[in-house]
Amino acid sequence: MTQLVLGLDSSTQSISAVVIDIDIDEEKIIHEAALNFSQEFPHYQTEDGVLRGDDATEVHAPPLMWVEALDALFMQLKDAIDLSQVVAIGGSGQQHGSVYLKESVNACLAKLDSSSPLHVQLVDQFSRATSPIWMDASTSAQCEALAADCGGNAALCEATGSVAVERFTGAQIKKFAEQDPQAYQDTAHISLVSSFISSLLVGAIHGIDYGDATGMNLLDIRQRAWHDDAVKSCGAQLSKKLQAAVDPRDFIGNMSKYMQERFGFSADCQVLPFSGDNPCSLVGLGLVEDDMTAISLGTSDTVFGHISSLPETMSQWAHTFVAPTNNYMLLLCFKNGSLAREAIRQQCGFNWDEFTAAIEATDPGNNGGFMLPWFDTEIVPKVLTPGVHIKEIDEQNKAALCRGVVESQMLAMRLHAAEAGLEPTSIRATGGASQNAAILQIMADVFQCPVDVLEISNGAALGAGLRAIQAIKNCDWQTSVAPYTQVQASLRKEPRKQFATVYNNMLVAYTEAEQAALSA
Ligand code: XUL
């Protein structure tokens, strides 16, 4: 009998699904579907899936929209495939976003009527109509107070895996508890986007998985339990509202009666606790062992990788999350990613082909020329005043600027990834700019390791599905993910050994320039 696994991803702009055939001779994705929130559900009045207030730093989204979209996606899937063949479901959600629910929600979920859509029945269950999401940066005051209550940022980072961060859920909850104490008191459960959606599937609110819980500044990353000082700082009775965090590898239950009756799922279909999109993407890119690192070249560039044990001292530049393997992942986010490449391209008046040709016409090492590419404020390292520092490049030399921006970004990533404990021996590249072979060659040369791209996209939904495959087959991670995460062999970029010294020297120069700029 055919056995299917479903991977879902509730992201910022859309909800998507990947349906995977797990039979040993098949092992392939048989169906994909996606619904864009703003386009398909315009009545929530979001733009790109989010609501912005007068205060530009506040970014929320309506959780009811995610519920309606889930129902609509399942309706679509039901017409395309036989959902009774789905044996397990894994899922992913945009990290950090939080959902505030009333005491009555579990009773409501227990007696849902399968003839009516989910959102219609859940409309009164929210104690807060909108959910702050990862793009919200309005909690600097709360971050400062949270860090102080936990013995400072170094101690908070050591305990929870990250310094206090505005978008992380702890500070977001703290702000809500301070600004609307009555609504906070009326909140019986606080979920993340991930755990909220999997709670809907099993028909009861369950605890947050360790992975997404490490995106809150609230979980003691070693104990896998709420950190006393952090939860105390962020709200009264908070650990009760959160419930205990759960192991991402353990099924939390089966599809609820409602899900069975409404969409045709089997009563035996098991549900894994959903996790954050970054932990799920780690698996979707096949990074389930140490020394495997990914670089995502998007609006921001991120470097992330799997580690089996925590470094002696936690890097304050990185976020350390619990990985779906129940080991760890490191993630570093560089804000000046495509933003910086785009700025140089425009400054030179080039299209992307000309930008690429310019890179190819210049020599690795750029005759010693580089830049600190801080076109905007930067996260790694923390730069609050934008400013590009050009070193040894004639600003009329367009080709040198093009190579310079990409080489400098790679040097910054190599420097700070190594500080955090990631020294890749191979890299999987993803994101828009990973289509560009010239950029990938620079990555391979700067890091001095091979760079691959994968055949798949939608890594978060796929990774969520692969988590479910690992859990249902109960086999090792590499065996579970390898058939679905093959690299495109013909696109591999090998490092050119003859440039190792050039880039080692440049790394020293880059480090010195960065330190000088930061201490100026
Ligand atoms: C990670 C982060 C984003 C969101 C995007 O810390 O904020 O990558 O997870 O969905």
XYZ file of C-alpha atoms and ligand atoms in Angstrom:
530
model
C 0.000 0.000 0.000
C 1.259 3.453 -0.842
C 2.560 5.344 2.171
C 2.794 9.100 2.040
C 4.276 11.729 4.322
C 3.198 15.339 4.364
C 5.525 18.277 5.041
C 3.870 21.634 5.726
C 5.392 25.087 6.025
C 3.468 28.055 7.395
C 5.831 30.842 6.414
C 5.533 34.615 6.422
C 3.854 34.932 3.048
C 2.301 31.561 2.343
C 1.468 28.074 3.485
C 2.880 25.252 1.431
C 2.873 21.487 1.364
C 5.145 18.805 0.016
C 3.750 15.276 -0.325
C 6.399 12.554 -0.321
C 6.090 8.903 -1.272
C 8.181 7.013 1.256
C 8.096 3.567 -0.352
C 11.648 2.412 -0.821
C 11.386 2.173 -4.627
C 9.672 5.522 -4.955
C 11.258 7.986 -2.524
C 10.117 11.061 -4.337
C 8.031 14.183 -3.971
C 4.720 13.441 -5.663
C 2.852 16.678 -5.092
C 3.420 20.283 -4.025
C 0.895 23.000 -3.246
C 0.991 26.518 -1.856
C -1.425 29.322 -0.975
C -0.288 32.915 -0.746
C -1.844 34.617 2.283
C -2.299 38.130 0.916
C -3.564 37.009 -2.468
C -5.884 34.205 -1.390
C -7.166 35.745 1.831
C -7.370 39.490 1.105
C -10.039 40.035 3.787
C -7.296 39.968 6.445
C -5.796 43.027 4.744
C -2.213 41.882 5.042
C 0.553 42.921 2.709
C 3.005 40.107 1.978
C 1.351 38.249 4.823
C 1.908 40.918 7.471
C 0.167 43.854 9.131
C 2.101 47.011 9.830
C 0.992 49.643 12.300
C 1.858 53.325 12.540
C 4.968 52.299 14.414
C 7.222 50.932 11.667
C 8.959 48.585 14.089
C 5.721 46.730 14.881
C 4.938 43.875 12.522
C 2.104 41.457 13.242
C -0.066 38.936 11.396
C -3.599 37.657 12.045
C -3.423 34.065 13.355
C -6.942 33.379 12.094
C -5.578 33.842 8.569
C -3.135 30.983 9.134
C -6.038 28.826 10.317
C -8.192 29.630 7.295
C -5.253 28.984 4.992
C -4.585 25.591 6.594
C -8.198 24.554 6.043
C -8.112 25.786 2.431
C -4.800 24.030 1.724
C -6.119 20.723 3.068
C -9.270 21.148 0.939
C -7.046 21.522 -2.112
C -4.823 18.581 -1.157
C -7.855 16.398 -0.571
C -8.856 16.875 -4.210
C -5.358 16.096 -5.476
C -4.310 13.098 -3.409
C -5.734 10.394 -1.192
C -5.020 11.817 2.244
C -5.873 8.499 3.911
C -2.482 7.272 2.628
C -0.632 9.878 4.718
C 1.037 8.041 7.602
C 2.834 10.986 9.193
C 2.942 14.772 9.083
C 5.796 17.104 9.941
C 5.686 20.853 9.772
C 7.554 24.095 9.902
C 6.556 27.606 10.870
C 8.150 31.022 10.572
C 10.206 31.307 13.744
C 9.456 33.490 16.767
C 5.822 34.500 15.989
C 3.476 33.883 18.921
C -0.229 33.016 19.253
C -2.262 33.892 22.370
C -5.196 31.646 23.236
C -7.988 31.557 25.793
C -8.656 28.776 28.290
C -11.611 27.577 26.211
C -9.529 26.660 23.164
C -9.024 23.005 24.060
C -12.754 22.473 24.624
C -13.408 24.162 21.289
C -10.862 21.936 19.488
C -12.337 18.831 21.091
C -15.815 19.432 19.721
C -15.179 20.818 16.260
C -17.879 20.249 13.663
C -16.333 18.761 10.525
C -18.955 20.315 8.252
C -17.673 23.793 9.056
C -14.248 25.352 8.358
C -11.733 25.591 11.154
C -11.409 29.378 11.247
C -15.148 29.923 11.654
C -15.114 27.816 14.800
C -11.911 29.245 16.254
C -12.740 32.907 15.821
C -13.408 33.572 19.523
C -10.484 31.611 20.922
C -7.758 34.252 20.674
C -6.910 36.471 23.620
C -4.869 38.644 21.265
C -6.213 39.252 17.772
C -2.840 39.613 16.089
C 0.472 37.814 16.490
C 3.788 39.636 16.621
C 6.109 37.941 14.106
C 9.852 37.743 13.445
C 9.910 41.054 11.566
C 8.808 42.944 14.696
C 11.639 44.971 16.210
C 9.670 46.958 18.766
C 10.972 45.342 21.949
C 14.413 46.865 22.594
C 13.402 48.026 26.079
C 12.150 44.543 26.968
C 15.342 42.960 25.605
C 17.429 45.167 27.829
C 15.350 44.303 30.883
C 15.295 40.578 30.063
C 19.085 40.473 29.704
C 19.511 42.375 32.977
C 17.150 39.982 34.797
C 19.225 37.040 33.556
C 22.648 38.371 34.544
C 23.472 40.159 31.298
C 23.553 39.180 27.636
C 26.571 36.903 27.917
C 24.832 34.842 30.599
C 21.515 34.827 28.701
C 23.307 33.652 25.553
C 25.148 30.934 27.445
C 21.853 29.726 28.937
C 19.430 30.078 26.008
C 21.649 30.083 22.908
C 21.188 33.750 21.943
C 21.602 37.213 23.396
C 18.300 39.064 23.876
C 16.835 39.709 20.432
C 13.862 41.926 19.588
C 12.068 39.394 17.396
C 12.560 36.499 19.817
C 9.370 35.552 21.616
C 10.419 36.219 25.219
C 10.690 39.972 24.750
C 7.520 39.943 22.640
C 5.550 38.238 25.404
C 7.028 40.614 27.977
C 5.857 43.620 25.997
C 2.331 42.198 25.724
C 2.189 41.423 29.463
C 3.315 44.980 30.250
C 1.090 46.794 27.785
C -2.090 44.745 28.078
C -2.024 43.007 31.468
C -5.701 42.051 31.334
C -5.401 40.314 27.966
C -2.215 38.637 29.171
C -4.095 37.350 32.192
C -6.875 36.075 29.934
C -4.283 34.105 27.962
C -4.182 30.482 29.067
C -1.847 29.242 26.318
C 0.953 30.821 24.325
C 1.973 28.907 21.214
C 4.433 29.634 18.451
C 3.266 29.571 14.820
C 4.741 26.072 14.558
C 3.199 24.536 17.677
C -0.108 26.307 17.055
C -0.552 24.620 13.677
C 0.391 21.158 14.941
C -1.967 21.677 17.894
C -4.782 22.255 15.390
C -3.946 18.946 13.725
C -4.065 16.852 16.878
C -6.961 18.823 18.361
C -5.306 20.005 21.591
C -2.735 22.650 22.460
C 0.644 20.980 23.004
C 4.057 22.224 24.098
C 6.566 23.935 21.814
C 9.356 21.770 20.372
C 12.905 22.332 21.672
C 13.978 23.722 18.283
C 11.527 26.583 18.012
C 11.663 27.076 21.795
C 15.327 28.069 21.411
C 14.116 30.996 19.302
C 12.448 32.559 22.344
C 15.314 33.474 24.708
C 13.360 31.440 27.260
C 14.555 27.838 27.065
C 17.559 26.571 28.966
C 19.218 24.982 25.950
C 21.073 22.327 27.952
C 18.242 21.308 30.272
C 15.545 21.608 27.571
C 13.388 23.273 30.248
C 12.186 26.836 30.716
C 14.861 29.068 32.189
C 13.561 30.284 35.565
C 14.859 33.849 35.456
C 13.893 34.356 31.816
C 10.295 33.188 32.166
C 9.926 35.117 35.416
C 11.148 38.253 33.657
C 8.747 37.920 30.714
C 5.394 37.342 32.407
C 3.532 36.010 35.437
C 2.759 32.285 35.284
C 4.512 32.111 31.956
C 5.828 28.544 32.111
C 2.284 27.354 32.799
C 0.983 29.199 29.733
C 3.755 27.643 27.643
C 3.537 24.049 28.963
C 6.726 21.970 28.982
C 8.699 21.997 25.732
C 8.669 18.737 23.752
C 11.219 16.617 21.898
C 11.045 17.346 18.145
C 11.565 13.626 17.387
C 8.516 12.360 19.269
C 5.051 12.237 17.756
C 2.563 14.254 19.770
C -0.538 12.371 18.675
C -2.682 11.365 15.730
C -4.786 13.473 13.398
C -7.916 14.580 15.246
C -11.387 13.324 14.503
C -12.156 16.642 12.840
C -9.175 16.258 10.489
C -10.169 12.683 9.689
C -13.784 13.524 8.937
C -13.234 16.777 7.094
C -10.226 15.879 4.935
C -10.108 12.086 4.900
C -6.958 11.570 6.957
C -6.566 8.170 8.567
C -6.987 7.731 12.319
C -3.470 6.254 12.324
C -1.807 9.311 10.784
C 0.763 10.585 13.288
C 1.796 14.195 13.831
C 5.234 15.447 14.837
C 5.439 18.712 16.755
C 6.084 21.374 14.129
C 9.344 23.304 14.447
C 10.860 26.534 13.142
C 11.605 27.040 9.466
C 15.337 27.292 10.017
C 15.647 24.005 11.927
C 13.429 22.358 9.280
C 15.482 23.839 6.420
C 18.602 22.376 8.005
C 17.114 18.924 7.449
C 15.652 19.878 4.047
C 19.171 20.683 2.883
C 20.430 17.373 4.213
C 22.533 18.880 7.012
C 22.189 16.204 9.659
C 25.865 15.673 10.478
C 28.649 17.933 11.653
C 30.838 19.828 9.212
C 27.902 20.189 6.839
C 27.124 23.867 6.436
C 24.676 25.808 4.293
C 24.840 29.361 3.056
C 21.598 30.929 1.993
C 22.049 33.942 -0.267
C 18.838 35.893 0.071
C 17.718 39.355 1.126
C 19.909 38.605 4.113
C 22.629 35.987 3.841
C 22.591 33.251 6.452
C 25.180 30.680 7.358
C 23.937 27.685 9.275
C 25.095 24.232 10.150
C 24.598 21.198 12.327
C 26.736 20.644 15.436
C 26.477 17.677 17.776
C 27.618 19.398 20.900
C 27.618 22.923 22.180
C 30.816 24.952 21.848
C 32.637 25.745 25.072
C 31.541 29.357 24.873
C 28.488 30.379 22.931
C 29.141 32.983 20.244
C 27.094 36.110 20.824
C 26.893 36.669 17.067
C 25.189 33.367 16.419
C 21.883 31.834 17.368
C 22.164 28.341 18.720
C 18.981 26.337 18.265
C 18.156 22.739 19.121
C 18.124 20.911 15.769
C 15.438 18.418 14.702
C 18.016 15.686 15.410
C 17.948 16.921 19.027
C 21.567 18.014 18.557
C 22.184 21.672 17.711
C 22.339 24.115 14.867
C 24.167 27.404 14.588
C 22.731 30.218 12.529
C 24.325 33.550 11.678
C 22.355 36.188 9.847
C 24.117 38.864 7.773
C 21.706 41.618 6.885
C 23.733 43.055 4.009
C 23.165 40.163 1.618
C 21.494 40.714 -1.740
C 20.889 44.242 -0.506
C 24.626 44.943 -0.804
C 25.147 43.023 -4.064
C 22.199 44.911 -5.543
C 23.534 48.275 -4.378
C 26.894 47.713 -6.091
C 25.250 46.386 -9.247
C 23.103 49.485 -9.456
C 25.984 51.818 -8.632
C 27.867 50.291 -11.591
C 24.805 50.539 -13.859
C 25.078 46.775 -14.613
C 22.486 44.099 -15.176
C 23.183 40.746 -13.478
C 24.953 39.312 -16.531
C 27.287 42.305 -16.610
C 27.836 42.013 -12.852
C 28.797 38.344 -13.331
C 31.035 39.124 -16.306
C 32.776 41.782 -14.217
C 33.516 39.243 -11.486
C 34.879 36.808 -14.028
C 37.124 39.460 -15.555
C 38.890 40.117 -12.239
C 41.417 38.071 -10.277
C 40.694 36.201 -7.054
C 41.884 38.382 -4.205
C 40.980 41.520 -6.154
C 44.570 42.829 -5.849
C 43.969 43.237 -2.125
C 40.812 45.349 -2.557
C 37.759 44.707 -0.378
C 35.015 46.534 1.522
C 33.081 46.384 4.758
C 29.696 46.059 3.009
C 27.495 47.806 5.546
C 25.050 49.452 3.173
C 22.457 49.061 5.924
C 22.803 48.424 9.652
C 24.347 45.003 10.208
C 23.526 42.153 12.580
C 26.868 40.306 12.343
C 28.855 42.175 13.491
C 26.510 44.636 15.189
C 26.703 47.875 13.213
C 24.088 50.467 14.066
C 25.238 53.204 11.712
C 25.337 52.137 8.075
C 28.502 52.987 6.161
C 30.512 51.211 3.457
C 34.276 51.214 4.020
C 36.147 50.660 0.757
C 39.742 49.425 1.083
C 42.264 49.477 -1.761
C 39.657 49.655 -4.534
C 39.570 52.503 -7.011
C 35.889 53.490 -6.908
C 35.910 54.030 -10.671
C 36.904 50.398 -11.136
C 33.471 48.820 -11.511
C 34.710 45.266 -11.964
C 36.766 45.459 -8.760
C 33.704 46.738 -6.878
C 31.624 43.781 -8.085
C 34.209 41.191 -7.093
C 34.931 43.190 -3.948
C 31.414 43.079 -2.566
C 31.040 39.318 -3.029
C 34.526 38.437 -1.745
C 34.018 40.677 1.270
C 30.680 39.073 2.123
C 32.292 35.627 1.944
C 35.213 36.757 4.103
C 32.818 38.159 6.706
C 30.874 34.898 6.715
C 34.032 32.793 7.008
C 35.360 34.956 9.844
C 32.226 35.009 11.966
C 31.137 31.429 11.243
C 34.538 30.226 12.451
C 34.257 32.330 15.610
C 30.918 30.645 16.289
C 32.353 27.169 15.695
C 31.444 26.503 12.050
C 34.425 25.702 9.845
C 32.819 24.056 6.834
C 34.436 21.243 4.913
C 31.622 21.428 2.364
C 28.861 23.956 1.771
C 25.381 23.638 0.346
C 24.323 26.926 -1.211
C 20.724 28.004 -1.485
C 18.660 31.157 -2.050
C 18.334 33.377 -5.132
C 22.001 34.216 -5.696
C 23.026 30.546 -5.452
C 22.004 30.345 -9.121
C 25.064 32.437 -9.945
C 28.070 30.226 -10.717
C 30.584 33.087 -10.378
C 29.368 33.810 -6.846
C 29.541 30.102 -5.955
C 33.143 29.908 -7.208
C 34.113 32.804 -4.936
C 32.407 30.992 -2.048
C 34.390 27.812 -2.775
C 37.667 29.731 -3.077
C 37.205 31.852 0.052
C 36.087 28.925 2.244
C 38.464 26.521 0.443
C 35.863 23.778 0.307
C 33.459 22.427 -2.321
C 30.129 24.179 -2.825
C 27.027 22.337 -4.000
C 23.483 23.256 -4.876
C 20.527 20.926 -4.403
C 17.879 19.790 -6.818
C 15.025 20.914 -4.611
C 13.641 24.198 -3.418
C 11.150 24.712 -0.576
C 13.617 23.281 1.925
C 11.521 24.072 5.008
C 8.470 22.038 3.919
C 10.676 19.251 2.601
C 12.716 19.232 5.812
C 9.500 19.045 7.805
C 8.432 16.025 5.758
C 11.861 14.399 6.145
C 11.609 14.798 9.919
C 8.367 12.826 9.741
C 10.009 10.152 7.563
C 12.845 9.764 10.063
C 10.377 9.472 12.927
C 8.119 6.947 11.208
C 10.923 4.750 9.855
C 12.976 5.235 12.991
C 16.200 4.936 10.996
C 19.289 7.124 11.109
C 19.064 10.651 9.822
C 21.440 10.308 6.908
C 19.502 7.317 5.525
C 16.224 9.212 5.923
C 17.269 12.420 4.216
C 19.851 11.382 1.585
C 17.430 10.151 -1.124
C 15.640 13.521 -1.083
C 18.588 15.883 -0.727
C 20.829 15.005 -3.652
C 23.182 17.668 -4.940
C 23.401 18.589 -8.607
C 26.802 17.061 -9.328
C 27.379 19.036 -12.523
C 27.011 22.352 -10.674
C 29.595 21.624 -7.945
C 32.296 24.265 -7.513
C 35.631 22.966 -6.275
C 37.939 25.270 -4.325
C 41.010 26.333 -6.281
C 43.866 25.510 -3.926
C 46.188 28.052 -5.519
C 44.111 30.856 -3.995
C 44.121 29.546 -0.410
C 46.950 31.830 0.687
C 45.467 34.855 -1.069
C 42.267 34.479 0.924
C 44.010 33.595 4.194
C 45.899 36.890 3.904
C 42.758 38.758 2.942
C 40.972 37.337 5.950
C 43.615 38.881 8.198
C 43.244 42.248 6.453
C 39.451 42.032 6.599
C 39.490 41.171 10.303
C 41.769 44.111 11.085
C 39.662 46.523 9.047
C 36.477 45.314 10.726
C 37.952 45.652 14.197
C 39.240 49.133 13.399
C 35.843 50.223 12.058
C 33.983 48.821 15.051
C 36.237 50.497 17.569
C 36.315 53.861 15.740
C 15.286 33.551 12.086
C 14.231 34.455 11.569
C 13.688 34.207 10.217
C 12.332 33.585 10.264
C 11.763 33.603 8.861
O 15.743 33.904 13.332
O 13.786 35.350 12.208
O 14.567 33.403 9.450
O 12.394 32.301 10.809
O 10.648 32.842 8.738
